[in-house]
Amino acid sequence: MKRNLLLMRHAKSDWSDSSLNDYSRALNRSGREAAPKMAEWIVDRKLRIDLILASSARRVEETVALLVTTLGAEVELRWDRELYLAPPYVIRQKIAAVEPEKQTLLVVGHNPGLETLVSEWCSMLIPFPTAAVAWFQCTSSNWDEVCEKEEIRLKEIGRPKEL
């Protein structure tokens, strides 16, 4: 059985209120439009998400809320402050700790960590703009094995501006 791992960068955030710190920034209009588009992209691939691991930053919370509305199914959500601006090794640790019965996992977070991880697994620089989703597949029986580069392969990348 194939495991599906989706890595998603939060949708575009609003920089207009300079009084807000980075963690507290909300989505802008473009971000509020892109997130449901990417949820549709996931649905079109017939992927049923078992678990969403997400940074607890406001822009990620808003992105995930829009995704869940469009995905339409009950999805388990886990908010994790450690995913806020997490480097690749932290993202890999979080993935590796997921229970083996979860077959399809969506991680929603930030750059540069996500872009670096996607690029590492693809052995080339992969631009990862806001709301981009990288879909990886693996036949490993546990999530800790999925994090090994030789065990994972890129299936597809979706970017809102390409849809």
mmCIF file of N, CA, C and O in Angstrom, residues 57 62 74 86:
data_model
loop_
_atom_site.group_PDB
_atom_site.id
_atom_site.type_symbol
_atom_site.label_atom_id
_atom_site.label_comp_id
_atom_site.label_asym_id
_atom_site.label_seq_id
_atom_site.Cartn_x
_atom_site.Cartn_y
_atom_site.Cartn_z
ATOM 1 N N ALA A 57 0.846 29.080 13.417
ATOM 2 C CA ALA A 57 0.815 30.490 13.009
ATOM 3 C C ALA A 57 -0.546 30.814 12.390
ATOM 4 O O ALA A 57 -1.185 29.954 11.772
ATOM 5 N N GLU A 62 -5.527 29.754 9.095
ATOM 6 C CA GLU A 62 -6.529 30.192 8.116
ATOM 7 C C GLU A 62 -6.465 29.349 6.845
ATOM 8 O O GLU A 62 -7.493 29.006 6.266
ATOM 9 N N GLU A 74 -14.170 14.731 7.557
ATOM 10 C CA GLU A 74 -13.589 15.003 8.866
ATOM 11 C C GLU A 74 -12.122 14.611 8.818
ATOM 12 O O GLU A 74 -11.785 13.471 8.519
ATOM 13 N N ALA A 86 9.923 25.937 10.786
ATOM 14 C CA ALA A 86 10.750 24.771 11.100
ATOM 15 C C ALA A 86 11.735 24.446 9.984
ATOM 16 O O ALA A 86 11.388 24.500 8.802
#
